[in-house]
Amino acid sequence: MNLNQLKARQDELQHINIITNEGDIYLVEAAFADHTELLVNDNGSPRTYAGVYHVKESLESLRIPAYKLVFDSPYEEI
């Protein structure tokens, strides 16, 4: 799902998952009632962010009900 598709479906959005990758790269996943979709760029590759602030800044024009920070490992961000 790209940003334009997310914008078109923002009323169905339950929350945004911000997925950390060892605190280096952040990915965004849009959570809907029955599934989640990874945010991708116009080339179809996963859209990457430098940090949580960068994610929130790039999505500020959308109505995001909630953000959830997701860690793949319990040892990340310590």
Tab-separated table of C-alpha atoms in Angstrom:
chain	number	residue	atom	x	y	z
A	1	MET	CA	0.000	0.000	0.000
A	2	ASN	CA	1.424	3.375	-0.950
A	3	LEU	CA	0.668	6.738	0.682
A	4	ASN	CA	-2.117	7.585	-1.782
A	5	GLN	CA	-3.842	4.259	-1.126
A	6	LEU	CA	-3.488	4.797	2.614
A	7	LYS	CA	-4.983	8.255	2.324
A	8	ALA	CA	-7.967	6.836	0.408
A	9	ARG	CA	-8.592	4.256	3.156
A	10	GLN	CA	-7.685	6.328	6.218
A	11	ASP	CA	-11.252	6.141	7.590
A	12	GLU	CA	-10.908	2.338	7.817
A	13	LEU	CA	-7.540	2.542	9.582
A	14	GLN	CA	-7.378	1.249	13.163
A	15	HIS	CA	-3.763	2.162	13.884
A	16	ILE	CA	-0.251	2.378	12.449
A	17	ASN	CA	2.450	-0.077	13.488
A	18	ILE	CA	5.933	1.424	13.456
A	19	ILE	CA	8.258	-1.568	13.166
A	20	THR	CA	11.839	-1.120	14.314
A	21	ASN	CA	14.772	-2.920	12.768
A	22	GLU	CA	17.463	-2.722	15.449
A	23	GLY	CA	16.773	1.005	15.824
A	24	ASP	CA	18.299	1.673	12.417
A	25	ILE	CA	15.418	1.480	9.939
A	26	TYR	CA	11.745	1.867	10.645
A	27	LEU	CA	8.936	0.374	8.568
A	28	VAL	CA	5.253	1.301	8.684
A	29	GLU	CA	2.344	-1.098	8.653
A	30	ALA	CA	-1.274	0.043	8.326
A	31	ALA	CA	-3.636	-2.008	10.503
A	32	PHE	CA	-7.212	-2.470	9.364
A	33	ALA	CA	-9.966	-4.546	10.991
A	34	ASP	CA	-9.084	-7.760	9.170
A	35	HIS	CA	-5.499	-7.351	7.952
A	36	THR	CA	-2.328	-5.260	7.913
A	37	GLU	CA	-0.466	-3.819	4.933
A	38	LEU	CA	3.127	-2.649	4.726
A	39	LEU	CA	3.592	0.887	3.450
A	40	VAL	CA	5.599	0.878	0.203
A	41	ASN	CA	7.066	3.530	-2.078
A	42	ASP	CA	6.002	4.097	-5.691
A	43	ASN	CA	8.359	1.316	-6.851
A	44	GLY	CA	6.696	-1.242	-4.573
A	45	SER	CA	9.663	-1.487	-2.185
A	46	PRO	CA	9.096	-1.108	1.558
A	47	ARG	CA	9.113	2.553	2.521
A	48	THR	CA	11.824	3.115	5.142
A	49	TYR	CA	12.128	5.843	7.743
A	50	ALA	CA	15.017	7.094	9.858
A	51	GLY	CA	13.012	7.279	13.082
A	52	VAL	CA	9.631	7.567	14.767
A	53	TYR	CA	9.562	11.331	14.322
A	54	HIS	CA	10.159	10.904	10.583
A	55	VAL	CA	7.194	8.500	10.386
A	56	LYS	CA	4.853	10.842	12.237
A	57	GLU	CA	6.035	13.817	10.195
A	58	SER	CA	5.396	12.077	6.863
A	59	LEU	CA	1.898	10.954	7.936
A	60	GLU	CA	0.819	14.173	9.667
A	61	SER	CA	-1.658	15.081	6.918
A	62	LEU	CA	-3.605	11.852	7.576
A	63	ARG	CA	-6.025	11.073	10.378
A	64	ILE	CA	-4.121	8.397	12.293
A	65	PRO	CA	-6.111	7.156	15.321
A	66	ALA	CA	-3.088	5.616	17.072
A	67	TYR	CA	0.528	4.618	16.605
A	68	LYS	CA	2.083	1.438	18.021
A	69	LEU	CA	5.818	0.890	18.224
A	70	VAL	CA	6.659	-2.754	17.447
A	71	PHE	CA	9.995	-4.354	18.376
A	72	ASP	CA	11.043	-7.577	16.646
A	73	SER	CA	13.464	-8.336	19.472
A	74	PRO	CA	13.134	-7.598	23.188
A	75	TYR	CA	16.768	-6.390	23.127
A	76	GLU	CA	16.209	-3.563	20.645
A	77	GLU	CA	16.194	0.075	21.709
A	78	ILE	CA	17.807	-0.697	25.070
